[in-house]
Amino acid sequence: MDNDSGKDIVVFGAGGRVGRAAVAEAVARGHRVTAVVRDPDAYRDLEGAGVTLVRGDATDAASVAALAAGHDAAVNAAVRLDVPSVDFFTAAAKAMAAGLTEAGVGRLLTLGIATTLETSPGVRIMDAPDFPEAWRVFSQGHVAEFELLTAEAGPGLDWLMVVPGMDLNAEAERTGGYRTSVGTVIDGPGRISHADLALALVDEIERPRHSRIQLGVSA
């Protein structure tokens, strides 16, 4: 894709660390961003050149459709920890699939979790016998999200689940690069900064190279 004129990108969950990094990376590269949060008054610091801050709900198809209309791509970095993981992530996946299709937005990048990546064929990190049960339950939400998008997202929605390494680190510095894998753990410590993860997200908006897979991303 040619980004000389910039893209219009809607970011759901823009108030979180990944969402904020995605907004910053997109604006730095000349794109226009609609930053969607549940309570705009709590995130006024997001407002600035190239950013429009709005209230919205990533689990409501009508809200997604209304806010995404006129945009070239969407990023879903929304998460809620006060509701069951499977319930939230499947609701968001359904809303994204239906709402973005209604709005005519053809590209969706949604955030995954490293524990769902495979360490060997058919074996995920979360399948290890000693894996904490609470983490397994949370991880299952992303598994269900991926399965739902695979089953329900129509051909008009080119979606991708971007999965950071196990050490998504707020203290890590931007390196300006990253490695990728398809559905598998990447060798090494799995550390990646929020800024480098955002780099991968915006790269996949400007130049889509992967579709309908889990794309592992690590430094």
PDB file of C-alpha atoms in Angstrom:
ATOM      1  CA  MET A   1       0.000   0.000   0.000  1.00  0.00           C
ATOM      2  CA  ASP A   2       1.091   3.540  -0.702  1.00  0.00           C
ATOM      3  CA  ASN A   3       0.941   5.606   2.476  1.00  0.00           C
ATOM      4  CA  ASP A   4       2.015   8.936   0.974  1.00  0.00           C
ATOM      5  CA  SER A   5      -1.390  10.475   1.716  1.00  0.00           C
ATOM      6  CA  GLY A   6      -1.822   8.585   4.977  1.00  0.00           C
ATOM      7  CA  LYS A   7      -4.464   6.107   6.029  1.00  0.00           C
ATOM      8  CA  ASP A   8      -7.477   6.506   8.262  1.00  0.00           C
ATOM      9  CA  ILE A   9      -7.082   3.994  11.100  1.00  0.00           C
ATOM     10  CA  VAL A  10      -9.485   3.291  13.949  1.00  0.00           C
ATOM     11  CA  VAL A  11      -7.905   1.889  17.120  1.00  0.00           C
ATOM     12  CA  PHE A  12     -10.174   0.181  19.645  1.00  0.00           C
ATOM     13  CA  GLY A  13      -8.715   0.000  23.138  1.00  0.00           C
ATOM     14  CA  ALA A  14      -6.579   3.042  22.407  1.00  0.00           C
ATOM     15  CA  GLY A  15      -6.094   3.835  26.096  1.00  0.00           C
ATOM     16  CA  GLY A  16      -4.057   0.709  26.896  1.00  0.00           C
ATOM     17  CA  ARG A  17      -0.313   0.323  26.427  1.00  0.00           C
ATOM     18  CA  VAL A  18      -0.533  -1.426  23.072  1.00  0.00           C
ATOM     19  CA  GLY A  19      -3.313   0.857  21.883  1.00  0.00           C
ATOM     20  CA  ARG A  20      -1.344   3.954  22.817  1.00  0.00           C
ATOM     21  CA  ALA A  21       1.748   2.650  21.068  1.00  0.00           C
ATOM     22  CA  ALA A  22      -0.260   1.883  17.943  1.00  0.00           C
ATOM     23  CA  VAL A  23      -1.761   5.380  17.927  1.00  0.00           C
ATOM     24  CA  ALA A  24       1.668   6.981  18.360  1.00  0.00           C
ATOM     25  CA  GLU A  25       3.278   4.875  15.617  1.00  0.00           C
ATOM     26  CA  ALA A  26       0.469   5.507  13.162  1.00  0.00           C
ATOM     27  CA  VAL A  27       0.473   9.274  13.719  1.00  0.00           C
ATOM     28  CA  ALA A  28       4.264   9.426  13.476  1.00  0.00           C
ATOM     29  CA  ARG A  29       3.981   7.833  10.043  1.00  0.00           C
ATOM     30  CA  GLY A  30       1.455  10.321   8.769  1.00  0.00           C
ATOM     31  CA  HIS A  31      -1.777   8.417   9.331  1.00  0.00           C
ATOM     32  CA  ARG A  32      -4.975   9.784  10.838  1.00  0.00           C
ATOM     33  CA  VAL A  33      -6.264   7.919  13.880  1.00  0.00           C
ATOM     34  CA  THR A  34      -9.626   7.595  15.556  1.00  0.00           C
ATOM     35  CA  ALA A  35      -8.808   6.511  19.122  1.00  0.00           C
ATOM     36  CA  VAL A  36     -11.705   4.571  20.659  1.00  0.00           C
ATOM     37  CA  VAL A  37     -12.009   4.267  24.448  1.00  0.00           C
ATOM     38  CA  ARG A  38     -14.850   3.557  26.848  1.00  0.00           C
ATOM     39  CA  ASP A  39     -14.413   6.856  28.760  1.00  0.00           C
ATOM     40  CA  PRO A  40     -12.857   9.693  26.753  1.00  0.00           C
ATOM     41  CA  ASP A  41     -12.599  11.930  29.836  1.00  0.00           C
ATOM     42  CA  ALA A  42     -10.050   9.507  31.280  1.00  0.00           C
ATOM     43  CA  TYR A  43      -7.824   9.634  28.196  1.00  0.00           C
ATOM     44  CA  ARG A  44      -7.723  13.272  27.127  1.00  0.00           C
ATOM     45  CA  ASP A  45      -3.935  13.027  26.869  1.00  0.00           C
ATOM     46  CA  LEU A  46      -4.430  10.972  23.702  1.00  0.00           C
ATOM     47  CA  GLU A  47      -5.855  13.971  21.891  1.00  0.00           C
ATOM     48  CA  GLY A  48      -3.533  15.783  19.555  1.00  0.00           C
ATOM     49  CA  ALA A  49      -2.566  16.323  15.936  1.00  0.00           C
ATOM     50  CA  GLY A  50      -3.841  13.470  13.821  1.00  0.00           C
ATOM     51  CA  VAL A  51      -5.895  11.895  16.631  1.00  0.00           C
ATOM     52  CA  THR A  52      -9.640  12.060  17.200  1.00  0.00           C
ATOM     53  CA  LEU A  53     -10.711  10.679  20.599  1.00  0.00           C
ATOM     54  CA  VAL A  54     -14.151   9.051  20.747  1.00  0.00           C
ATOM     55  CA  ARG A  55     -16.286   6.896  23.003  1.00  0.00           C
ATOM     56  CA  GLY A  56     -17.064   3.394  21.779  1.00  0.00           C
ATOM     57  CA  ASP A  57     -17.558  -0.269  22.599  1.00  0.00           C
ATOM     58  CA  ALA A  58     -15.447  -2.937  20.890  1.00  0.00           C
ATOM     59  CA  THR A  59     -18.058  -5.586  21.731  1.00  0.00           C
ATOM     60  CA  ASP A  60     -20.991  -3.785  20.104  1.00  0.00           C
ATOM     61  CA  ALA A  61     -21.312  -4.260  16.349  1.00  0.00           C
ATOM     62  CA  ALA A  62     -23.347  -1.075  15.894  1.00  0.00           C
ATOM     63  CA  SER A  63     -20.727   0.973  17.731  1.00  0.00           C
ATOM     64  CA  VAL A  64     -17.927  -0.615  15.703  1.00  0.00           C
ATOM     65  CA  ALA A  65     -19.742   0.022  12.421  1.00  0.00           C
ATOM     66  CA  ALA A  66     -20.516   3.657  13.244  1.00  0.00           C
ATOM     67  CA  LEU A  67     -16.992   4.513  14.388  1.00  0.00           C
ATOM     68  CA  ALA A  68     -15.165   2.552  11.696  1.00  0.00           C
ATOM     69  CA  ALA A  69     -17.063   3.970   8.722  1.00  0.00           C
ATOM     70  CA  GLY A  70     -14.716   5.777   6.364  1.00  0.00           C
ATOM     71  CA  HIS A  71     -11.561   4.146   7.722  1.00  0.00           C
ATOM     72  CA  ASP A  72      -9.035   2.046   5.834  1.00  0.00           C
ATOM     73  CA  ALA A  73      -8.143  -0.312   8.678  1.00  0.00           C
ATOM     74  CA  ALA A  74      -8.920  -1.169  12.283  1.00  0.00           C
ATOM     75  CA  VAL A  75      -6.768  -2.255  15.214  1.00  0.00           C
ATOM     76  CA  ASN A  76      -8.407  -4.060  18.122  1.00  0.00           C
ATOM     77  CA  ALA A  77      -6.306  -3.833  21.280  1.00  0.00           C
ATOM     78  CA  ALA A  78      -9.291  -3.730  23.633  1.00  0.00           C
ATOM     79  CA  VAL A  79      -9.385  -5.926  26.722  1.00  0.00           C
ATOM     80  CA  ARG A  80     -11.486  -6.175  29.867  1.00  0.00           C
ATOM     81  CA  LEU A  81     -10.410  -8.063  32.952  1.00  0.00           C
ATOM     82  CA  ASP A  82     -13.698  -7.705  34.811  1.00  0.00           C
ATOM     83  CA  VAL A  83     -15.588 -10.155  32.590  1.00  0.00           C
ATOM     84  CA  PRO A  84     -14.711 -13.748  31.586  1.00  0.00           C
ATOM     85  CA  SER A  85     -12.032 -13.842  28.906  1.00  0.00           C
ATOM     86  CA  VAL A  86     -13.941 -16.080  26.487  1.00  0.00           C
ATOM     87  CA  ASP A  87     -17.047 -13.916  26.794  1.00  0.00           C
ATOM     88  CA  PHE A  88     -15.191 -10.672  26.103  1.00  0.00           C
ATOM     89  CA  PHE A  89     -12.987 -11.802  23.244  1.00  0.00           C
ATOM     90  CA  THR A  90     -15.713 -13.681  21.388  1.00  0.00           C
ATOM     91  CA  ALA A  91     -18.062 -10.715  21.769  1.00  0.00           C
ATOM     92  CA  ALA A  92     -15.356  -8.432  20.375  1.00  0.00           C
ATOM     93  CA  ALA A  93     -14.620 -10.798  17.499  1.00  0.00           C
ATOM     94  CA  LYS A  94     -18.291 -10.977  16.550  1.00  0.00           C
ATOM     95  CA  ALA A  95     -18.645  -7.192  16.771  1.00  0.00           C
ATOM     96  CA  MET A  96     -15.522  -6.612  14.681  1.00  0.00           C
ATOM     97  CA  ALA A  97     -16.527  -9.114  12.010  1.00  0.00           C
ATOM     98  CA  ALA A  98     -20.044  -7.720  11.683  1.00  0.00           C
ATOM     99  CA  GLY A  99     -19.333  -4.042  12.328  1.00  0.00           C
ATOM    100  CA  LEU A 100     -16.291  -3.675  10.103  1.00  0.00           C
ATOM    101  CA  THR A 101     -18.023  -5.538   7.282  1.00  0.00           C
ATOM    102  CA  GLU A 102     -21.026  -3.214   7.572  1.00  0.00           C
ATOM    103  CA  ALA A 103     -18.699  -0.210   7.558  1.00  0.00           C
ATOM    104  CA  GLY A 104     -16.785  -1.460   4.547  1.00  0.00           C
ATOM    105  CA  VAL A 105     -13.447  -1.645   6.371  1.00  0.00           C
ATOM    106  CA  GLY A 106     -11.360  -4.368   4.764  1.00  0.00           C
ATOM    107  CA  ARG A 107      -8.438  -4.798   7.187  1.00  0.00           C
ATOM    108  CA  LEU A 108      -8.461  -5.786  10.873  1.00  0.00           C
ATOM    109  CA  LEU A 109      -5.457  -6.358  13.126  1.00  0.00           C
ATOM    110  CA  THR A 110      -6.368  -7.869  16.478  1.00  0.00           C
ATOM    111  CA  LEU A 111      -4.024  -8.490  19.366  1.00  0.00           C
ATOM    112  CA  GLY A 112      -3.323 -12.050  20.510  1.00  0.00           C
ATOM    113  CA  ILE A 113      -1.383 -13.573  23.411  1.00  0.00           C
ATOM    114  CA  ALA A 114       1.869 -15.537  23.306  1.00  0.00           C
ATOM    115  CA  THR A 115       0.559 -18.464  25.335  1.00  0.00           C
ATOM    116  CA  THR A 116      -1.532 -19.572  22.340  1.00  0.00           C
ATOM    117  CA  LEU A 117       1.532 -20.042  20.110  1.00  0.00           C
ATOM    118  CA  GLU A 118       2.805 -23.547  19.412  1.00  0.00           C
ATOM    119  CA  THR A 119       6.050 -24.887  20.845  1.00  0.00           C
ATOM    120  CA  SER A 120       5.770 -27.947  18.576  1.00  0.00           C
ATOM    121  CA  PRO A 121       3.119 -29.028  16.059  1.00  0.00           C
ATOM    122  CA  GLY A 122      -0.248 -29.041  17.797  1.00  0.00           C
ATOM    123  CA  VAL A 123       1.187 -28.146  21.218  1.00  0.00           C
ATOM    124  CA  ARG A 124       0.742 -24.624  22.562  1.00  0.00           C
ATOM    125  CA  ILE A 125       2.490 -22.944  25.509  1.00  0.00           C
ATOM    126  CA  MET A 126      -0.829 -23.041  27.369  1.00  0.00           C
ATOM    127  CA  ASP A 127      -1.029 -26.834  26.949  1.00  0.00           C
ATOM    128  CA  ALA A 128       1.940 -27.520  29.226  1.00  0.00           C
ATOM    129  CA  PRO A 129       0.910 -29.664  32.243  1.00  0.00           C
ATOM    130  CA  ASP A 130       2.267 -27.141  34.736  1.00  0.00           C
ATOM    131  CA  PHE A 131       0.754 -24.106  33.039  1.00  0.00           C
ATOM    132  CA  PRO A 132      -1.223 -22.029  35.593  1.00  0.00           C
ATOM    133  CA  GLU A 133      -4.942 -22.681  35.275  1.00  0.00           C
ATOM    134  CA  ALA A 134      -5.946 -19.036  35.633  1.00  0.00           C
ATOM    135  CA  TRP A 135      -3.671 -18.094  32.734  1.00  0.00           C
ATOM    136  CA  ARG A 136      -5.009 -21.013  30.691  1.00  0.00           C
ATOM    137  CA  VAL A 137      -8.558 -19.747  31.175  1.00  0.00           C
ATOM    138  CA  PHE A 138      -7.563 -16.248  30.066  1.00  0.00           C
ATOM    139  CA  SER A 139      -5.615 -17.609  27.087  1.00  0.00           C
ATOM    140  CA  GLN A 140      -8.653 -19.593  25.982  1.00  0.00           C
ATOM    141  CA  GLY A 141     -10.408 -16.306  25.262  1.00  0.00           C
ATOM    142  CA  HIS A 142      -7.921 -15.550  22.499  1.00  0.00           C
ATOM    143  CA  VAL A 143      -8.207 -19.104  21.174  1.00  0.00           C
ATOM    144  CA  ALA A 144     -11.979 -18.679  20.960  1.00  0.00           C
ATOM    145  CA  GLU A 145     -11.534 -15.274  19.312  1.00  0.00           C
ATOM    146  CA  PHE A 146      -9.267 -16.741  16.640  1.00  0.00           C
ATOM    147  CA  GLU A 147     -11.660 -19.622  16.000  1.00  0.00           C
ATOM    148  CA  LEU A 148     -14.627 -17.272  15.723  1.00  0.00           C
ATOM    149  CA  LEU A 149     -12.889 -14.956  13.273  1.00  0.00           C
ATOM    150  CA  THR A 150     -11.838 -17.969  11.212  1.00  0.00           C
ATOM    151  CA  ALA A 151     -15.413 -19.224  11.094  1.00  0.00           C
ATOM    152  CA  GLU A 152     -17.403 -16.004  10.806  1.00  0.00           C
ATOM    153  CA  ALA A 153     -15.339 -13.260   9.174  1.00  0.00           C
ATOM    154  CA  GLY A 154     -16.385 -12.995   5.545  1.00  0.00           C
ATOM    155  CA  PRO A 155     -14.091 -12.728   2.540  1.00  0.00           C
ATOM    156  CA  GLY A 156     -14.357  -8.943   2.573  1.00  0.00           C
ATOM    157  CA  LEU A 157     -12.511  -8.680   5.909  1.00  0.00           C
ATOM    158  CA  ASP A 158      -8.777  -9.344   5.702  1.00  0.00           C
ATOM    159  CA  TRP A 159      -7.950 -10.004   9.365  1.00  0.00           C
ATOM    160  CA  LEU A 160      -4.769 -10.891  11.195  1.00  0.00           C
ATOM    161  CA  MET A 161      -4.053 -11.782  14.826  1.00  0.00           C
ATOM    162  CA  VAL A 162      -0.718 -10.238  15.844  1.00  0.00           C
ATOM    163  CA  VAL A 163       0.820 -12.062  18.812  1.00  0.00           C
ATOM    164  CA  PRO A 164       3.666 -10.502  20.823  1.00  0.00           C
ATOM    165  CA  GLY A 165       6.312 -12.637  22.509  1.00  0.00           C
ATOM    166  CA  MET A 166       5.922 -13.763  26.126  1.00  0.00           C
ATOM    167  CA  ASP A 167       7.859 -10.754  27.404  1.00  0.00           C
ATOM    168  CA  LEU A 168       5.833  -7.803  26.113  1.00  0.00           C
ATOM    169  CA  ASN A 169       7.861  -5.369  28.104  1.00  0.00           C
ATOM    170  CA  ALA A 170       6.942  -1.814  29.027  1.00  0.00           C
ATOM    171  CA  GLU A 171      10.577  -1.096  29.915  1.00  0.00           C
ATOM    172  CA  ALA A 172      12.037  -2.425  26.662  1.00  0.00           C
ATOM    173  CA  GLU A 173      13.277   0.182  24.230  1.00  0.00           C
ATOM    174  CA  ARG A 174      12.228   0.474  20.614  1.00  0.00           C
ATOM    175  CA  THR A 175      14.696  -1.254  18.299  1.00  0.00           C
ATOM    176  CA  GLY A 176      12.961  -0.405  15.034  1.00  0.00           C
ATOM    177  CA  GLY A 177      12.801  -4.052  14.001  1.00  0.00           C
ATOM    178  CA  TYR A 178      11.203  -7.398  14.823  1.00  0.00           C
ATOM    179  CA  ARG A 179      11.060 -11.060  13.798  1.00  0.00           C
ATOM    180  CA  THR A 180       7.931 -12.973  12.842  1.00  0.00           C
ATOM    181  CA  SER A 181       6.618 -16.513  12.794  1.00  0.00           C
ATOM    182  CA  VAL A 182       3.365 -18.130  11.718  1.00  0.00           C
ATOM    183  CA  GLY A 183       1.613 -19.552  14.760  1.00  0.00           C
ATOM    184  CA  THR A 184       4.775 -20.683  16.541  1.00  0.00           C
ATOM    185  CA  VAL A 185       7.038 -19.461  19.318  1.00  0.00           C
ATOM    186  CA  ILE A 186      10.096 -17.575  18.081  1.00  0.00           C
ATOM    187  CA  ASP A 187      13.463 -18.766  19.430  1.00  0.00           C
ATOM    188  CA  GLY A 188      14.972 -16.469  22.023  1.00  0.00           C
ATOM    189  CA  PRO A 189      13.735 -14.632  25.112  1.00  0.00           C
ATOM    190  CA  GLY A 190      10.554 -13.458  23.394  1.00  0.00           C
ATOM    191  CA  ARG A 191      11.040  -9.893  24.543  1.00  0.00           C
ATOM    192  CA  ILE A 192       9.474  -7.078  22.565  1.00  0.00           C
ATOM    193  CA  SER A 193       8.685  -3.472  23.359  1.00  0.00           C
ATOM    194  CA  HIS A 194       5.270  -1.949  22.909  1.00  0.00           C
ATOM    195  CA  ALA A 195       6.800   0.393  20.319  1.00  0.00           C
ATOM    196  CA  ASP A 196       8.190  -2.470  18.208  1.00  0.00           C
ATOM    197  CA  LEU A 197       4.874  -4.321  18.428  1.00  0.00           C
ATOM    198  CA  ALA A 198       3.167  -1.159  17.173  1.00  0.00           C
ATOM    199  CA  LEU A 199       5.698  -1.033  14.363  1.00  0.00           C
ATOM    200  CA  ALA A 200       4.577  -4.494  13.242  1.00  0.00           C
ATOM    201  CA  LEU A 201       0.906  -3.515  13.462  1.00  0.00           C
ATOM    202  CA  VAL A 202       1.288  -0.419  11.308  1.00  0.00           C
ATOM    203  CA  ASP A 203       3.557  -2.248   8.850  1.00  0.00           C
ATOM    204  CA  GLU A 204       0.753  -4.771   8.305  1.00  0.00           C
ATOM    205  CA  ILE A 205      -1.673  -1.930   7.614  1.00  0.00           C
ATOM    206  CA  GLU A 206       0.588  -0.171   5.142  1.00  0.00           C
ATOM    207  CA  ARG A 207       1.799  -3.355   3.438  1.00  0.00           C
ATOM    208  CA  PRO A 208      -0.411  -6.347   4.289  1.00  0.00           C
ATOM    209  CA  ARG A 209       1.680  -9.513   4.063  1.00  0.00           C
ATOM    210  CA  HIS A 210      -0.246 -11.929   6.271  1.00  0.00           C
ATOM    211  CA  SER A 211      -3.902 -12.860   6.522  1.00  0.00           C
ATOM    212  CA  ARG A 212      -6.105 -15.056   8.728  1.00  0.00           C
ATOM    213  CA  ILE A 213      -3.254 -16.444  10.816  1.00  0.00           C
ATOM    214  CA  GLN A 214      -1.565 -15.899  14.155  1.00  0.00           C
ATOM    215  CA  LEU A 215       1.551 -13.844  13.414  1.00  0.00           C
ATOM    216  CA  GLY A 216       4.100 -14.182  16.179  1.00  0.00           C
ATOM    217  CA  VAL A 217       6.196 -11.049  16.669  1.00  0.00           C
ATOM    218  CA  SER A 218       9.359 -10.800  18.746  1.00  0.00           C
ATOM    219  CA  ALA A 219      12.565  -8.762  18.928  1.00  0.00           C
TER     220      ALA A 219
END
